[in-house]
Coordinates of C-alpha atoms in Angstrom, one line a residue:
Chain A
M1 CA 35.3 41.4 185.4
A2 CA 34.9 37.8 186.3
K3 CA 37.5 35.5 187.3
I4 CA 36.6 32.1 185.3
I5 CA 37.9 28.4 187.1
V6 CA 38.0 25.2 185.2
V7 CA 37.2 22.5 186.9
T8 CA 39.0 19.7 185.2
S9 CA 41.1 16.1 185.8
G10 CA 41.4 14.1 182.8
K11 CA 40.3 11.1 183.6
G12 CA 36.1 10.4 184.6
G13 CA 34.7 9.5 187.9
V14 CA 36.8 11.5 190.0
G15 CA 33.8 14.4 191.0
K16 CA 34.7 16.9 188.8
T17 CA 31.4 18.2 188.9
T18 CA 30.8 17.0 192.7
S19 CA 33.6 19.6 193.1
A20 CA 32.2 22.1 190.5
A21 CA 29.0 22.3 192.1
A22 CA 31.0 22.5 195.5
I23 CA 33.1 25.6 194.9
A24 CA 30.3 27.4 193.4
T25 CA 27.6 27.1 195.8
G26 CA 30.6 27.6 198.2
L27 CA 32.1 30.5 196.3
A28 CA 28.1 32.6 196.3
L29 CA 27.0 31.5 200.2
R30 CA 30.3 34.2 200.9
G31 CA 28.3 36.8 198.8
N32 CA 30.4 35.9 195.3
K33 CA 28.6 36.0 192.6
T34 CA 28.5 32.8 191.0
V35 CA 28.0 31.1 187.4
V36 CA 28.6 27.5 187.1
I37 CA 29.1 25.5 183.5
D38 CA 28.0 22.3 182.5
F39 CA 30.3 21.5 179.2
D40 CA 30.1 18.0 179.3
V41 CA 27.5 18.4 176.4
G42 CA 25.8 14.8 175.4
L43 CA 26.6 14.0 179.6
R44 CA 25.3 16.5 181.2
N45 CA 24.9 16.0 184.6
L46 CA 25.6 19.2 186.8
D47 CA 22.0 19.7 186.9
L48 CA 21.6 16.7 188.8
I49 CA 23.9 17.3 191.4
M50 CA 22.8 20.8 191.3
G51 CA 19.1 19.3 191.6
C52 CA 17.9 21.9 188.9
E53 CA 17.6 18.9 186.6
R54 CA 13.4 20.0 185.9
R55 CA 13.9 23.5 185.2
V56 CA 16.4 23.3 181.8
V57 CA 14.7 24.8 179.4
Y58 CA 17.7 26.3 177.5
D59 CA 20.9 25.0 177.5
L60 CA 24.8 26.4 176.1
V61 CA 24.3 24.8 172.9
N62 CA 21.1 26.9 172.7
V63 CA 23.0 30.2 173.2
I64 CA 25.8 29.3 171.5
Q65 CA 23.8 28.5 168.3
G66 CA 21.5 32.1 169.2
E67 CA 18.2 30.0 169.9
A68 CA 18.0 31.3 173.2
G69 CA 19.7 34.5 174.9
L70 CA 22.1 34.0 177.7
N71 CA 18.9 35.5 180.7
Q72 CA 16.7 32.9 179.6
A73 CA 19.2 29.8 179.4
L74 CA 20.4 30.5 183.2
I75 CA 19.1 29.0 186.2
R76 CA 18.8 30.0 188.9
D77 CA 19.5 28.6 192.4
K78 CA 16.8 27.8 194.9
R79 CA 18.9 27.6 198.0
V80 CA 21.6 30.6 196.7
D81 CA 20.0 33.9 196.3
N82 CA 23.4 34.2 194.0
L83 CA 24.4 31.3 191.9
H84 CA 23.4 30.5 188.5
I85 CA 23.7 27.7 186.3
L86 CA 24.4 27.5 182.8
P87 CA 23.2 23.9 181.8
A88 CA 24.6 21.7 179.3
S89 CA 22.5 20.4 176.0
Q90 CA 22.2 16.6 176.4
T91 CA 20.6 15.4 172.7
R92 CA 23.9 17.5 171.1
D93 CA 27.6 16.7 170.6
K94 CA 30.2 18.4 171.5
D95 CA 30.8 19.3 168.1
A96 CA 28.5 21.8 168.3
L97 CA 30.6 24.2 170.9
T98 CA 32.1 27.0 169.2
S99 CA 35.4 28.3 170.2
E100 CA 33.6 31.8 169.1
G101 CA 30.5 31.0 170.2
V102 CA 32.3 29.9 174.3
E103 CA 34.1 33.1 174.1
K104 CA 30.9 35.3 173.5
V105 CA 29.4 33.6 175.9
L106 CA 32.3 34.0 178.8
E107 CA 32.7 37.4 178.0
S108 CA 28.8 38.3 178.5
L109 CA 28.4 36.1 181.6
S110 CA 32.0 38.5 182.8
E111 CA 30.1 41.2 183.1
D112 CA 27.2 40.1 185.5
F113 CA 29.1 37.5 187.7
D114 CA 32.0 37.5 190.2
Y115 CA 33.2 34.0 189.7
I116 CA 32.0 31.8 186.3
L117 CA 33.3 28.0 187.2
C118 CA 33.9 26.0 184.2
D119 CA 32.8 22.1 185.1
S120 CA 35.4 20.3 182.1
P121 CA 34.1 16.7 180.7
A122 CA 36.2 14.2 180.7
G123 CA 39.1 13.4 178.5
I124 CA 41.3 15.6 176.2
E125 CA 39.2 16.6 173.4
R126 CA 37.2 19.8 172.3
G127 CA 35.0 19.6 174.8
A128 CA 37.7 19.7 177.6
Q129 CA 39.5 21.7 175.5
L130 CA 37.6 24.6 175.4
A131 CA 36.7 24.6 179.0
M132 CA 40.2 25.4 179.9
Y133 CA 40.8 27.3 177.5
F134 CA 39.6 30.6 179.1
A135 CA 40.5 29.9 181.7
D136 CA 41.9 32.0 184.4
E137 CA 42.5 29.6 186.9
A138 CA 42.2 25.8 187.1
V139 CA 40.9 23.2 189.7
V140 CA 42.8 20.1 189.1
V141 CA 40.5 17.3 190.2
T142 CA 42.7 14.1 191.6
N143 CA 41.7 10.9 192.9
P144 CA 44.7 8.8 195.2
E145 CA 45.3 6.2 192.6
V146 CA 48.1 6.9 189.6
S147 CA 45.6 6.7 186.7
S148 CA 44.1 9.9 188.0
V149 CA 47.7 11.3 189.0
R150 CA 49.2 10.4 185.6
D151 CA 45.8 12.2 183.3
S152 CA 46.2 15.6 185.8
D153 CA 49.9 15.3 184.7
R154 CA 48.9 15.7 181.1
I155 CA 45.9 18.3 182.0
L156 CA 48.5 20.3 183.6
G157 CA 50.7 20.3 180.6
L158 CA 47.6 21.2 178.7
L159 CA 46.7 23.9 180.8
A160 CA 50.3 25.5 180.2
S161 CA 50.0 25.4 176.2
K162 CA 46.7 25.0 175.6
T163 CA 45.0 28.2 176.7
R164 CA 44.6 31.5 175.5
R165 CA 46.8 32.9 178.5
A166 CA 49.6 30.4 176.7
E167 CA 49.3 31.1 173.8
R168 CA 48.9 35.0 174.6
N169 CA 52.2 34.5 176.3
Q170 CA 49.9 36.5 179.1
D171 CA 50.6 34.7 182.9
P172 CA 49.6 31.3 182.9
I173 CA 47.1 29.9 184.8
K174 CA 46.6 29.5 188.4
E175 CA 46.7 26.0 188.9
H176 CA 45.3 24.3 192.2
L177 CA 45.6 21.0 193.2
L178 CA 42.2 19.2 194.9
I179 CA 42.5 15.9 196.1
T180 CA 39.3 13.9 196.8
R181 CA 38.0 10.4 197.6
Y182 CA 41.1 10.4 200.1
N183 CA 40.7 7.7 203.0
P184 CA 43.4 8.4 205.3
A185 CA 43.1 4.9 206.6
R186 CA 43.2 2.9 203.3
V187 CA 46.5 5.6 202.5
D188 CA 47.7 4.0 205.6
H189 CA 47.7 0.4 204.8
G190 CA 49.4 1.7 201.5
D191 CA 46.1 0.9 199.3
M192 CA 46.2 4.4 197.5
L193 CA 48.7 7.3 196.8
N194 CA 49.9 9.4 199.8
L195 CA 48.9 13.3 199.7
E196 CA 52.8 14.1 199.6
D197 CA 53.7 11.4 196.7
I198 CA 51.2 13.4 194.8
R199 CA 52.1 16.6 195.8
E200 CA 55.6 15.8 194.2
I201 CA 54.5 14.2 191.4
L202 CA 52.2 17.1 190.1
A203 CA 54.6 19.7 191.8
I204 CA 51.4 22.5 192.0
D205 CA 49.7 24.1 195.1
L206 CA 47.2 22.0 197.2
I207 CA 44.0 24.0 197.1
G208 CA 42.4 21.2 199.1
L209 CA 41.9 17.7 200.5
I210 CA 37.9 15.9 200.2
P211 CA 38.2 12.8 202.2
E212 CA 35.8 10.0 200.9
S213 CA 32.7 10.3 202.8
E214 CA 29.0 9.0 202.3
A215 CA 27.6 12.8 202.5
V216 CA 29.3 13.3 199.0
L217 CA 27.2 10.7 197.6
R218 CA 23.9 11.4 199.6
A219 CA 24.2 14.9 198.3
S220 CA 24.5 13.6 194.8
N221 CA 21.7 11.6 194.8
Q222 CA 19.6 14.5 196.7
G223 CA 20.4 17.2 194.0
I224 CA 21.9 19.3 197.0
P225 CA 25.5 20.6 196.8
V226 CA 27.5 18.8 199.8
T227 CA 28.7 22.1 200.6
H228 CA 25.0 22.5 202.6
D229 CA 26.4 19.7 204.4
A230 CA 28.0 22.4 207.0
N231 CA 27.8 18.9 209.6
S232 CA 29.8 16.5 207.0
D233 CA 33.5 16.0 206.9
A234 CA 33.2 16.5 202.9
G235 CA 31.0 20.1 203.3
Q236 CA 33.9 21.7 205.5
A237 CA 36.7 20.2 203.2
Y238 CA 34.8 21.7 200.3
T239 CA 34.6 25.3 202.6
D240 CA 37.9 25.0 203.4
T241 CA 38.8 25.0 199.8
V242 CA 36.5 27.6 198.9
S243 CA 38.2 30.2 201.4
R244 CA 41.9 29.0 200.5
L245 CA 40.4 30.0 196.9
L246 CA 39.7 33.4 198.1
G247 CA 42.8 34.2 199.8
E248 CA 42.7 32.6 202.8
D249 CA 45.1 30.9 204.6
V250 CA 43.0 27.4 206.3
P251 CA 44.5 25.2 208.1
L252 CA 44.5 21.4 206.6
R253 CA 41.9 19.1 208.1
F254 CA 41.2 15.2 207.0
H255 CA 44.2 13.9 205.7
E256 CA 45.6 11.9 209.0
Y257 CA 44.8 8.5 210.0
Q258 CA 42.8 8.5 213.6
K259 CA 42.5 5.4 214.8
K260 CA 38.9 5.6 216.6
S261 CA 38.6 5.7 220.3
L262 CA 36.4 3.7 222.3
L263 CA 34.5 6.8 223.1
S264 CA 34.0 7.9 219.7
R265 CA 32.8 4.7 218.6
V266 CA 30.5 4.5 221.5
F267 CA 29.2 7.8 220.8
G268 CA 29.6 7.9 217.1
G269 CA 31.8 11.6 217.0
G270 CA 33.7 13.4 215.0
R271 CA 33.7 11.5 211.4
R272 CA 30.3 11.0 209.6
Chain B
M1 CA 86.5 18.7 159.2
S2 CA 87.2 22.1 158.0
L3 CA 89.8 22.4 155.4
N4 CA 93.5 23.1 156.1
V5 CA 93.7 26.7 155.4
D6 CA 94.3 29.9 156.9
R7 CA 90.9 30.6 158.1
A8 CA 91.2 34.8 158.4
S9 CA 92.1 35.0 153.9
T10 CA 89.2 32.1 153.5
A11 CA 85.2 33.9 152.6
F12 CA 84.0 29.6 154.1
T13 CA 84.7 26.7 155.2
F14 CA 82.7 23.4 154.1
K15 CA 81.4 21.7 156.6
G16 CA 80.4 18.1 157.2
G17 CA 76.6 18.3 159.1
M18 CA 73.6 15.7 159.6
L19 CA 71.2 18.0 160.2
P20 CA 67.4 16.2 161.7
M21 CA 65.2 16.8 158.7
T22 CA 62.0 16.1 158.2
V23 CA 60.6 14.0 155.3
M24 CA 57.4 14.1 153.5
E25 CA 56.8 10.6 151.9
L26 CA 54.2 10.9 149.5
T27 CA 51.7 8.9 148.6
S28 CA 49.8 10.9 146.5
A29 CA 50.8 13.0 143.8
D30 CA 47.5 15.2 144.0
P31 CA 48.5 18.7 145.0
E32 CA 45.0 19.0 145.7
R33 CA 44.8 15.9 148.3
I34 CA 48.1 17.2 149.5
R35 CA 46.6 20.3 150.5
E36 CA 43.7 19.2 152.1
Q37 CA 46.1 17.0 154.5
L38 CA 48.5 19.8 155.3
A39 CA 45.5 22.3 156.0
G40 CA 44.2 19.5 158.8
K41 CA 47.6 18.9 160.3
L42 CA 48.4 23.1 160.7
S43 CA 45.2 23.2 162.7
Q44 CA 46.5 20.2 164.9
S45 CA 49.7 21.5 165.5
P46 CA 50.9 24.9 163.9
A47 CA 53.8 24.7 166.1
F48 CA 55.6 22.5 163.5
F49 CA 54.7 24.7 160.7
Q50 CA 57.4 27.1 161.0
H51 CA 59.1 27.4 158.1
T52 CA 60.1 24.3 158.8
P53 CA 62.6 22.8 156.1
V54 CA 61.6 19.2 154.4
V55 CA 62.6 17.0 151.8
L56 CA 60.1 15.7 149.8
S57 CA 60.2 11.6 149.1
V58 CA 58.6 10.5 146.0
E59 CA 59.9 7.0 146.3
K60 CA 56.1 6.1 147.2
L61 CA 54.8 6.8 144.0
D62 CA 55.0 5.3 140.5
E63 CA 54.8 8.5 138.1
P64 CA 57.2 9.7 136.3
H65 CA 56.0 13.2 135.7
L66 CA 54.5 15.5 138.6
A67 CA 53.2 18.3 139.4
L68 CA 56.1 19.3 141.5
E69 CA 55.9 23.0 141.6
R70 CA 52.4 22.7 142.5
I71 CA 53.3 20.7 145.3
C72 CA 56.0 22.9 146.6
A73 CA 53.7 26.0 146.3
V74 CA 50.9 23.8 148.5
C75 CA 54.0 23.0 150.9
R76 CA 54.8 27.0 151.3
A77 CA 51.8 28.3 151.7
H78 CA 50.9 25.8 154.5
K79 CA 54.7 27.3 156.3
L80 CA 57.0 24.0 155.1
L81 CA 59.8 24.9 153.2
P82 CA 60.9 22.4 150.4
V83 CA 64.3 21.7 150.2
A84 CA 64.5 19.2 148.4
V85 CA 63.6 15.9 146.2
R86 CA 64.5 12.3 147.1
G87 CA 63.6 9.2 144.9
G88 CA 62.1 9.0 140.9
A89 CA 63.0 9.0 137.9
D90 CA 65.1 11.3 135.2
P91 CA 61.8 14.6 134.8
V92 CA 61.4 14.1 138.7
K93 CA 65.2 15.0 139.0
Q94 CA 64.9 17.9 136.2
S95 CA 62.3 19.4 137.4
A96 CA 63.6 19.6 140.7
W97 CA 66.9 21.0 140.0
A98 CA 64.9 24.0 137.5
L99 CA 62.9 25.1 140.6
G100 CA 66.1 25.1 143.0
L101 CA 65.9 22.0 144.5
G102 CA 68.5 20.1 145.4
W103 CA 68.1 16.0 144.8
F104 CA 68.5 12.7 147.1
P105 CA 69.3 9.5 144.9
P106 CA 66.7 7.3 146.6
Q107 CA 67.2 5.2 149.9
E108 CA 68.4 1.9 149.7
I109 CA 67.7 0.6 152.5
K110 CA 64.2 0.6 154.8
P111 CA 63.8 4.0 157.0
R112 CA 63.9 3.6 160.4
N113 CA 60.6 4.9 161.7
L114 CA 62.0 8.2 163.5
E115 CA 58.6 9.2 164.0
S116 CA 59.2 10.7 167.5
V117 CA 62.1 12.6 166.2
A118 CA 60.2 14.2 163.1
A119 CA 56.6 14.0 163.5
P120 CA 54.8 17.0 164.7
A121 CA 55.5 16.8 168.0
P122 CA 53.3 16.7 171.2
E123 CA 53.2 19.8 173.0
T124 CA 56.3 21.2 174.1
P125 CA 56.8 23.1 177.0
A126 CA 56.7 26.6 177.1
E127 CA 59.0 27.5 180.2
S128 CA 62.6 26.1 178.4
V129 CA 65.3 28.3 176.2
Q130 CA 67.9 27.3 174.0
P131 CA 71.2 28.5 175.1
A132 CA 74.3 28.8 172.2
G133 CA 75.4 25.2 171.3
G134 CA 72.4 23.7 170.1
G135 CA 71.5 22.5 173.4
R136 CA 68.4 23.8 175.7
I137 CA 67.7 24.4 179.1
H138 CA 64.0 23.4 180.6
R139 CA 62.7 24.6 183.7
G140 CA 59.9 22.9 185.5
T141 CA 58.4 19.7 185.5
V142 CA 57.8 18.0 182.1
R143 CA 54.2 16.4 182.0
S144 CA 52.6 13.6 180.6
G145 CA 52.4 14.0 176.7
Q146 CA 55.2 16.1 176.9
Q147 CA 57.8 16.2 174.6
L148 CA 61.3 18.0 174.8
T149 CA 63.7 17.7 172.0
A150 CA 67.6 19.3 171.9
P151 CA 68.2 18.1 168.1
D152 CA 71.5 19.6 168.2
G153 CA 73.1 19.2 171.9
D154 CA 72.7 18.8 175.3
L155 CA 68.9 18.4 177.1
V156 CA 68.9 19.8 181.1
V157 CA 66.0 19.5 182.5
I158 CA 65.7 21.2 186.3
G159 CA 63.0 19.7 187.6
A160 CA 61.0 16.0 186.9
V161 CA 60.2 14.9 184.3
N162 CA 57.1 12.7 184.8
A163 CA 55.7 9.4 183.9
G164 CA 54.4 9.1 180.4
A165 CA 56.6 12.5 179.0
E166 CA 59.8 11.6 176.5
V167 CA 63.0 13.8 176.7
L168 CA 65.2 13.3 173.7
A169 CA 69.0 14.5 172.8
A170 CA 71.0 14.4 170.1
G171 CA 74.2 15.0 173.3
N172 CA 72.8 14.2 176.9
V173 CA 70.3 14.2 178.7
H174 CA 70.5 15.9 182.5
V175 CA 67.2 15.7 184.5
Y176 CA 67.9 17.5 188.1
G177 CA 64.5 16.1 189.8
A178 CA 62.8 12.7 188.7
L179 CA 63.3 10.8 185.7
R180 CA 60.0 9.0 185.7
G181 CA 59.2 9.2 181.6
R182 CA 61.3 8.2 179.2
A183 CA 64.9 9.6 178.5
L184 CA 66.6 9.5 175.0
A185 CA 69.8 10.2 174.6
G186 CA 72.2 10.9 171.7
I187 CA 69.4 10.8 168.8
H188 CA 71.3 10.7 166.2
G189 CA 74.0 7.8 167.2
D190 CA 76.5 9.4 169.3
A191 CA 77.9 6.7 171.4
Q192 CA 79.1 9.1 174.0
A193 CA 76.0 10.4 175.1
G194 CA 74.3 9.6 178.7
I195 CA 71.7 10.2 180.9
F196 CA 71.8 12.1 184.5
C197 CA 69.4 11.9 187.2
R198 CA 68.6 12.9 190.6
E199 CA 66.6 10.1 191.2
L200 CA 65.5 6.9 188.6
H201 CA 62.2 6.1 188.0
A202 CA 62.6 6.3 184.2
E203 CA 60.0 4.1 182.2
L204 CA 63.0 3.7 179.7
L205 CA 66.2 4.9 178.8
S206 CA 68.2 4.8 175.3
V207 CA 71.7 6.1 174.7
A208 CA 72.2 6.0 170.6
G209 CA 69.3 3.7 170.4
N210 CA 70.0 0.7 173.1
Y211 CA 67.4 1.0 175.1
K212 CA 66.8 -0.3 178.4
R213 CA 62.7 -0.7 179.7
L214 CA 61.9 -0.2 183.3
E215 CA 61.8 -4.1 184.0
D216 CA 64.8 -4.3 183.1
I217 CA 66.8 -1.8 185.5
D218 CA 68.1 -3.4 188.2
P219 CA 65.1 -2.3 191.3
R220 CA 68.6 -1.7 194.3
L221 CA 68.9 1.4 191.5
L222 CA 65.8 3.1 191.2
G223 CA 65.4 6.0 193.4
S224 CA 68.3 7.0 193.3
A225 CA 71.0 9.6 191.6
V226 CA 72.8 7.7 188.7
Q227 CA 74.1 8.5 185.2
V228 CA 74.0 6.1 181.9
R229 CA 76.5 5.8 179.9
L230 CA 76.8 3.0 176.9
S231 CA 79.5 0.6 177.5
D232 CA 79.9 -2.6 175.0
D233 CA 76.7 -1.9 173.6
Q234 CA 75.3 -2.6 176.4
L235 CA 73.5 0.6 178.8
A236 CA 75.5 0.7 182.0
I237 CA 74.0 2.5 184.9
A238 CA 75.7 3.2 187.4
G239 CA 75.7 5.3 190.8
L240 CA 76.4 9.4 190.6
T241 CA 78.3 9.7 194.0

């Protein structure tokens, strides 16, 4: 049985797709058979971030509507063997997703994979609700700003009430907080919410903290998940996040503001 | 309010009570249209439709004769329990009685908008219990978009109430954590009710309809433990020491 993990946030543009791609890549690099599904029907992006946009033939909606088999729609990642992508449709809308259809797809994927990542669309409408409905765990992606925190809070409320686990009174979904675009210097200045404030408001466990990094933008535009960029701070932070998802105890990094010393300025060491 | 008689020898006592009641304001007398709208609502918020008692208000309808029996059947099929009819002409009153329903005269004053109490509420968090005495205890954070109501007594939240969340009680509201959302005590008019919290950042505080917005609250009180009470029709916020 696969573990189903939804990557969600409520607010758009906080790094859901980047995180879903990076975490899926990290899980696969650690030897887990992983598939990442794009639930953002109509605004598909995951294939771009994963660098497989030229190989999309069939998509999630085709599978749900019986127009293609699951194996026809799954795209094998070029870089990591046991990683697959199930893209979203760009021409349909989210009403094309049905609860029964999604359940069926997840059930058949469960037989073959260790981890199923569901990349949720923004918002709290049908697409987002279907992405989270069958999840066992949730990674809630939050930026250090008030509107993102409030939207994440809203999503946490939905995770506790509008999911299969909640409706069947099973153990609740395991909720993890992933803070992205964290800039310790700006937090220090008071421009951004600090880590402790976010944790206090959302009151869930922190699974990772991704520093704001040029590596993320570069990775998106090149279509190579940032986890592959092992020299970058963001790449390392996602690798740490994956280790914690797998139950390992890894100390937090990149959350403290360090003034650059003269030496590091000269040699450009440390952060990139 | 009970009659002064020997309790042991009586089978019952009459008591006056103000129960929260959902009024279904009909704007159409067509059972088919009502059925369609109910079906839509039922799929949106199934939790609301659990043999919920409703009063059918026909005040906005101009028709002397109503297919009351069919409307009631539609309601029951969607797990709403019509208990009475309000308004309408004499034939409506007669058919209500014939169906075993009560009849209320039309309301003279415009009803206040009690939507936050009576509407099919948004998500209610699952981790709450209703102890004896009509109160309610909730453990854990009440999150943005959630609404928690104790319609008959006190509400106790052991955790925070986040911005965008709303907690309501007929009696007192106690928040053993940070109060960042809206808190309304005495929602049925109990002026003795109060709000208590460990850390005040509330968007809105209200006791028996008298309210203060975050903007109206003395900034020096923000972040501290306070009690909120009604004194001379004004909300008084004082430190809890």
